[in-house]
Amino acid sequence: MDTPVTAIIMAPRLGTGGALDLFLQGAAHVVQRCAEASMPVVLVAPAGVAQSWDKAKAPEGVHVASLAPCTEEELAAATIRAGVQVSAKASGWMFIPADLVMLRISTLHSLCAALQEHLIVHATHDNQPRLPMGFGAELFSELIHMDSNRALLRLLNRYPTHAVEVDDPGVRMHQWLSALPASIGDVGDGAPRARRLTRP
């Protein structure tokens, strides 16, 4: 039986000291939000950050996946790929940067509900495309073969995406929008797009 939509939390590139401490605090907050939304969590982070997470006595029940060395142009795709690989039985995945610390539980609920009808969903606030972004389980084979952010862009351009307007200013905190094509907010005539793919 498939598990609920799984949150894949992306760790930014970090050194040590204050930046790492702030990340650990912020990530713990995002993890708590996901737990309150009844979502399993995969934290994808470089080995050193993952070790710091364990030492910090962070929230339990988090699967920590190591992020292989990658460039900035590969980071998002590599994070999603690693998270999907360790949660293959999920009914979908929600890609969430660790610094979305003001993210509301209602936003997660709305996005997870939208994944019941759409292959790819993303949050919008004031009609501006934002993260989190969700992927349906039918995209499993494509997600685990992404090798760059460019491949993620191709995926987003290939399949219809569904914008979910949320009353959540917290989604505006993250400025990483390079993986979102300009047309991502376009949903055609607004009619529901049922998922038509079958999972391998």
mmCIF file of C-alpha atoms in Angstrom:
data_model
loop_
_atom_site.group_PDB
_atom_site.id
_atom_site.type_symbol
_atom_site.label_atom_id
_atom_site.label_comp_id
_atom_site.label_asym_id
_atom_site.label_seq_id
_atom_site.Cartn_x
_atom_site.Cartn_y
_atom_site.Cartn_z
ATOM 1 C CA MET A 1 0.000 0.000 0.000
ATOM 2 C CA ASP A 2 1.322 3.447 -0.903
ATOM 3 C CA THR A 3 2.275 5.799 1.904
ATOM 4 C CA PRO A 4 0.978 9.396 2.035
ATOM 5 C CA VAL A 5 2.563 12.193 0.043
ATOM 6 C CA THR A 6 6.156 12.433 1.263
ATOM 7 C CA ALA A 7 7.906 15.725 1.955
ATOM 8 C CA ILE A 8 11.376 16.044 0.441
ATOM 9 C CA ILE A 9 13.200 18.802 2.287
ATOM 10 C CA MET A 10 16.143 20.391 0.511
ATOM 11 C CA ALA A 11 19.145 21.572 2.483
ATOM 12 C CA PRO A 12 20.976 24.583 1.028
ATOM 13 C CA ARG A 13 24.720 24.576 0.600
ATOM 14 C CA LEU A 14 26.167 25.249 4.052
ATOM 15 C CA GLY A 15 29.449 25.568 5.809
ATOM 16 C CA THR A 16 29.659 25.414 9.578
ATOM 17 C CA GLY A 17 28.901 27.712 12.461
ATOM 18 C CA GLY A 18 25.972 30.101 12.478
ATOM 19 C CA ALA A 19 24.615 29.246 9.025
ATOM 20 C CA LEU A 20 24.482 25.570 9.897
ATOM 21 C CA ASP A 21 22.822 26.258 13.242
ATOM 22 C CA LEU A 22 20.163 28.394 11.581
ATOM 23 C CA PHE A 23 19.552 25.681 9.027
ATOM 24 C CA LEU A 24 19.085 23.035 11.713
ATOM 25 C CA GLN A 25 16.585 25.217 13.560
ATOM 26 C CA GLY A 26 14.679 26.093 10.398
ATOM 27 C CA ALA A 27 14.645 22.553 9.059
ATOM 28 C CA ALA A 28 13.347 21.247 12.372
ATOM 29 C CA HIS A 29 10.491 23.742 12.133
ATOM 30 C CA VAL A 30 9.611 22.664 8.568
ATOM 31 C CA VAL A 31 9.788 19.012 9.605
ATOM 32 C CA GLN A 32 7.368 19.720 12.429
ATOM 33 C CA ARG A 33 4.954 21.386 10.010
ATOM 34 C CA CYS A 34 5.080 18.347 7.735
ATOM 35 C CA ALA A 35 4.544 15.981 10.648
ATOM 36 C CA GLU A 36 1.502 17.980 11.727
ATOM 37 C CA ALA A 37 0.198 17.582 8.176
ATOM 38 C CA SER A 38 0.672 13.775 8.515
ATOM 39 C CA MET A 39 3.410 13.685 5.878
ATOM 40 C CA PRO A 40 6.449 11.391 6.052
ATOM 41 C CA VAL A 41 9.665 13.382 5.710
ATOM 42 C CA VAL A 42 12.918 12.826 3.830
ATOM 43 C CA LEU A 43 15.678 15.340 4.534
ATOM 44 C CA VAL A 44 18.211 15.379 1.704
ATOM 45 C CA ALA A 45 21.526 16.898 2.746
ATOM 46 C CA PRO A 46 25.283 16.570 2.245
ATOM 47 C CA ALA A 47 26.894 14.041 4.549
ATOM 48 C CA GLY A 48 28.287 16.634 6.961
ATOM 49 C CA VAL A 49 24.940 18.365 7.352
ATOM 50 C CA ALA A 50 23.184 15.037 7.855
ATOM 51 C CA GLN A 51 25.592 14.185 10.664
ATOM 52 C CA SER A 52 24.947 17.552 12.302
ATOM 53 C CA TRP A 53 21.206 16.903 12.071
ATOM 54 C CA ASP A 54 21.609 13.625 13.950
ATOM 55 C CA LYS A 55 23.808 15.209 16.611
ATOM 56 C CA ALA A 56 21.360 18.061 17.118
ATOM 57 C CA LYS A 57 18.705 15.665 18.405
ATOM 58 C CA ALA A 58 16.366 16.893 15.713
ATOM 59 C CA PRO A 59 12.754 15.651 15.427
ATOM 60 C CA GLU A 60 12.456 11.895 15.141
ATOM 61 C CA GLY A 61 10.838 10.014 12.295
ATOM 62 C CA VAL A 62 12.877 11.749 9.596
ATOM 63 C CA HIS A 63 14.624 9.693 6.940
ATOM 64 C CA VAL A 64 17.933 11.417 6.174
ATOM 65 C CA ALA A 65 19.266 10.790 2.665
ATOM 66 C CA SER A 66 22.795 11.770 1.693
ATOM 67 C CA LEU A 67 23.167 14.149 -1.207
ATOM 68 C CA ALA A 68 25.906 13.201 -3.622
ATOM 69 C CA PRO A 69 28.338 15.964 -4.626
ATOM 70 C CA CYS A 70 26.705 18.150 -7.247
ATOM 71 C CA THR A 71 26.828 21.587 -8.774
ATOM 72 C CA GLU A 72 24.363 24.386 -8.093
ATOM 73 C CA GLU A 73 22.778 23.581 -11.471
ATOM 74 C CA GLU A 74 22.107 20.034 -10.303
ATOM 75 C CA LEU A 75 21.064 20.690 -6.698
ATOM 76 C CA ALA A 76 17.277 20.736 -6.964
ATOM 77 C CA ALA A 77 17.081 17.769 -9.335
ATOM 78 C CA ALA A 78 19.580 15.787 -7.264
ATOM 79 C CA THR A 79 17.601 16.498 -4.092
ATOM 80 C CA ILE A 80 14.327 15.363 -5.619
ATOM 81 C CA ARG A 81 15.945 12.278 -7.137
ATOM 82 C CA ALA A 82 17.515 11.212 -3.826
ATOM 83 C CA GLY A 83 14.298 11.789 -1.895
ATOM 84 C CA VAL A 84 12.150 9.859 -4.362
ATOM 85 C CA GLN A 85 14.572 6.936 -4.452
ATOM 86 C CA VAL A 86 14.254 6.338 -0.702
ATOM 87 C CA SER A 87 10.465 6.740 -0.638
ATOM 88 C CA ALA A 88 9.436 4.815 -3.737
ATOM 89 C CA LYS A 89 6.093 3.706 -2.264
ATOM 90 C CA ALA A 90 4.866 7.244 -1.621
ATOM 91 C CA SER A 91 1.645 8.381 -3.277
ATOM 92 C CA GLY A 92 3.476 11.551 -4.333
ATOM 93 C CA TRP A 93 6.242 13.922 -3.278
ATOM 94 C CA MET A 94 6.332 17.509 -2.068
ATOM 95 C CA PHE A 95 9.568 19.420 -2.716
ATOM 96 C CA ILE A 96 10.152 21.908 0.118
ATOM 97 C CA PRO A 97 13.240 24.081 0.736
ATOM 98 C CA ALA A 98 14.346 23.893 4.359
ATOM 99 C CA ASP A 99 14.142 27.664 4.778
ATOM 100 C CA LEU A 100 10.361 27.882 4.264
ATOM 101 C CA VAL A 101 10.056 28.232 8.009
ATOM 102 C CA MET A 102 6.744 30.131 7.949
ATOM 103 C CA LEU A 103 5.011 27.504 5.809
ATOM 104 C CA ARG A 104 1.453 26.839 6.966
ATOM 105 C CA ILE A 105 -0.045 23.398 7.476
ATOM 106 C CA SER A 106 -3.075 24.462 5.437
ATOM 107 C CA THR A 107 -0.798 25.003 2.428
ATOM 108 C CA LEU A 108 0.521 21.458 2.674
ATOM 109 C CA HIS A 109 -3.018 20.099 2.960
ATOM 110 C CA SER A 110 -4.128 22.071 -0.106
ATOM 111 C CA LEU A 111 -1.194 20.921 -2.222
ATOM 112 C CA CYS A 112 -1.571 17.274 -1.186
ATOM 113 C CA ALA A 113 -5.267 17.407 -2.036
ATOM 114 C CA ALA A 114 -4.481 18.883 -5.465
ATOM 115 C CA LEU A 115 -2.112 15.981 -6.170
ATOM 116 C CA GLN A 116 -5.119 13.678 -6.145
ATOM 117 C CA GLU A 117 -6.169 15.244 -9.464
ATOM 118 C CA HIS A 118 -3.003 16.642 -11.019
ATOM 119 C CA LEU A 119 0.441 15.343 -11.941
ATOM 120 C CA ILE A 120 2.349 18.434 -10.824
ATOM 121 C CA VAL A 121 1.186 21.151 -8.459
ATOM 122 C CA HIS A 122 2.810 24.228 -6.970
ATOM 123 C CA ALA A 123 1.863 26.977 -4.567
ATOM 124 C CA THR A 124 1.089 30.491 -5.683
ATOM 125 C CA HIS A 125 0.581 33.609 -3.595
ATOM 126 C CA ASP A 126 -0.906 36.719 -5.173
ATOM 127 C CA ASN A 127 -0.680 34.801 -8.461
ATOM 128 C CA GLN A 128 3.104 34.508 -8.154
ATOM 129 C CA PRO A 129 4.514 30.968 -8.597
ATOM 130 C CA ARG A 130 6.244 29.689 -5.493
ATOM 131 C CA LEU A 131 7.344 26.535 -3.743
ATOM 132 C CA PRO A 132 6.435 23.955 -2.406
ATOM 133 C CA MET A 133 5.951 21.926 -5.554
ATOM 134 C CA GLY A 134 4.329 18.480 -5.656
ATOM 135 C CA PHE A 135 4.754 15.542 -8.024
ATOM 136 C CA GLY A 136 2.401 12.615 -8.530
ATOM 137 C CA ALA A 137 3.590 9.032 -8.084
ATOM 138 C CA GLU A 138 3.118 8.385 -11.790
ATOM 139 C CA LEU A 139 6.237 10.464 -12.437
ATOM 140 C CA PHE A 140 8.438 8.156 -10.359
ATOM 141 C CA SER A 141 10.556 6.819 -13.233
ATOM 142 C CA GLU A 142 11.191 10.295 -14.621
ATOM 143 C CA LEU A 143 12.034 11.830 -11.255
ATOM 144 C CA ILE A 144 14.682 9.239 -10.412
ATOM 145 C CA HIS A 145 16.425 9.791 -13.743
ATOM 146 C CA MET A 146 16.699 13.585 -13.572
ATOM 147 C CA ASP A 147 20.348 14.576 -13.806
ATOM 148 C CA SER A 148 20.125 18.372 -13.704
ATOM 149 C CA ASN A 149 17.822 21.293 -13.030
ATOM 150 C CA ARG A 150 17.488 21.563 -16.806
ATOM 151 C CA ALA A 151 15.926 18.084 -16.776
ATOM 152 C CA LEU A 152 13.509 19.311 -14.108
ATOM 153 C CA LEU A 153 12.595 22.239 -16.349
ATOM 154 C CA ARG A 154 11.935 19.852 -19.225
ATOM 155 C CA LEU A 155 9.664 17.795 -16.993
ATOM 156 C CA LEU A 156 7.723 20.886 -15.938
ATOM 157 C CA ASN A 157 7.322 21.929 -19.552
ATOM 158 C CA ARG A 158 6.243 18.458 -20.658
ATOM 159 C CA TYR A 159 3.364 17.947 -18.250
ATOM 160 C CA PRO A 160 0.518 20.259 -17.214
ATOM 161 C CA THR A 161 1.064 21.945 -13.878
ATOM 162 C CA HIS A 162 -1.649 23.118 -11.543
ATOM 163 C CA ALA A 163 -1.311 26.308 -9.512
ATOM 164 C CA VAL A 164 -2.787 26.266 -6.015
ATOM 165 C CA GLU A 165 -3.398 29.758 -4.685
ATOM 166 C CA VAL A 166 -2.726 29.745 -0.948
ATOM 167 C CA ASP A 167 -3.318 32.295 1.774
ATOM 168 C CA ASP A 168 0.210 31.846 3.024
ATOM 169 C CA PRO A 169 2.727 34.707 2.785
ATOM 170 C CA GLY A 170 5.315 32.250 4.106
ATOM 171 C CA VAL A 171 5.738 30.717 0.654
ATOM 172 C CA ARG A 172 7.200 34.044 -0.489
ATOM 173 C CA MET A 173 10.213 33.650 1.788
ATOM 174 C CA HIS A 174 12.104 31.446 -0.608
ATOM 175 C CA GLN A 175 13.488 33.069 -3.727
ATOM 176 C CA TRP A 176 14.623 29.897 -5.504
ATOM 177 C CA LEU A 177 12.463 30.034 -8.617
ATOM 178 C CA SER A 178 15.018 29.115 -11.276
ATOM 179 C CA ALA A 179 13.377 25.742 -11.866
ATOM 180 C CA LEU A 180 9.990 27.282 -12.586
ATOM 181 C CA PRO A 181 9.318 28.086 -16.246
ATOM 182 C CA ALA A 182 7.561 31.366 -16.923
ATOM 183 C CA SER A 183 4.415 29.528 -17.999
ATOM 184 C CA ILE A 184 4.125 27.370 -14.907
ATOM 185 C CA GLY A 185 1.192 29.352 -13.579
ATOM 186 C CA ASP A 186 -0.804 28.773 -16.758
ATOM 187 C CA VAL A 187 -3.521 26.174 -16.289
ATOM 188 C CA GLY A 188 -5.335 26.637 -19.568
ATOM 189 C CA ASP A 189 -9.088 26.878 -19.129
ATOM 190 C CA GLY A 190 -8.823 25.959 -15.464
ATOM 191 C CA ALA A 191 -10.560 22.604 -15.911
ATOM 192 C CA PRO A 192 -9.253 19.772 -13.736
ATOM 193 C CA ARG A 193 -6.610 17.691 -15.451
ATOM 194 C CA ALA A 194 -6.910 14.114 -14.352
ATOM 195 C CA ARG A 195 -3.774 12.057 -14.153
ATOM 196 C CA ARG A 196 -3.472 9.825 -17.172
ATOM 197 C CA LEU A 197 -0.140 8.130 -16.652
ATOM 198 C CA THR A 198 0.372 4.721 -15.101
ATOM 199 C CA ARG A 199 3.173 4.077 -12.706
ATOM 200 C CA PRO A 200 5.855 1.650 -13.976
#
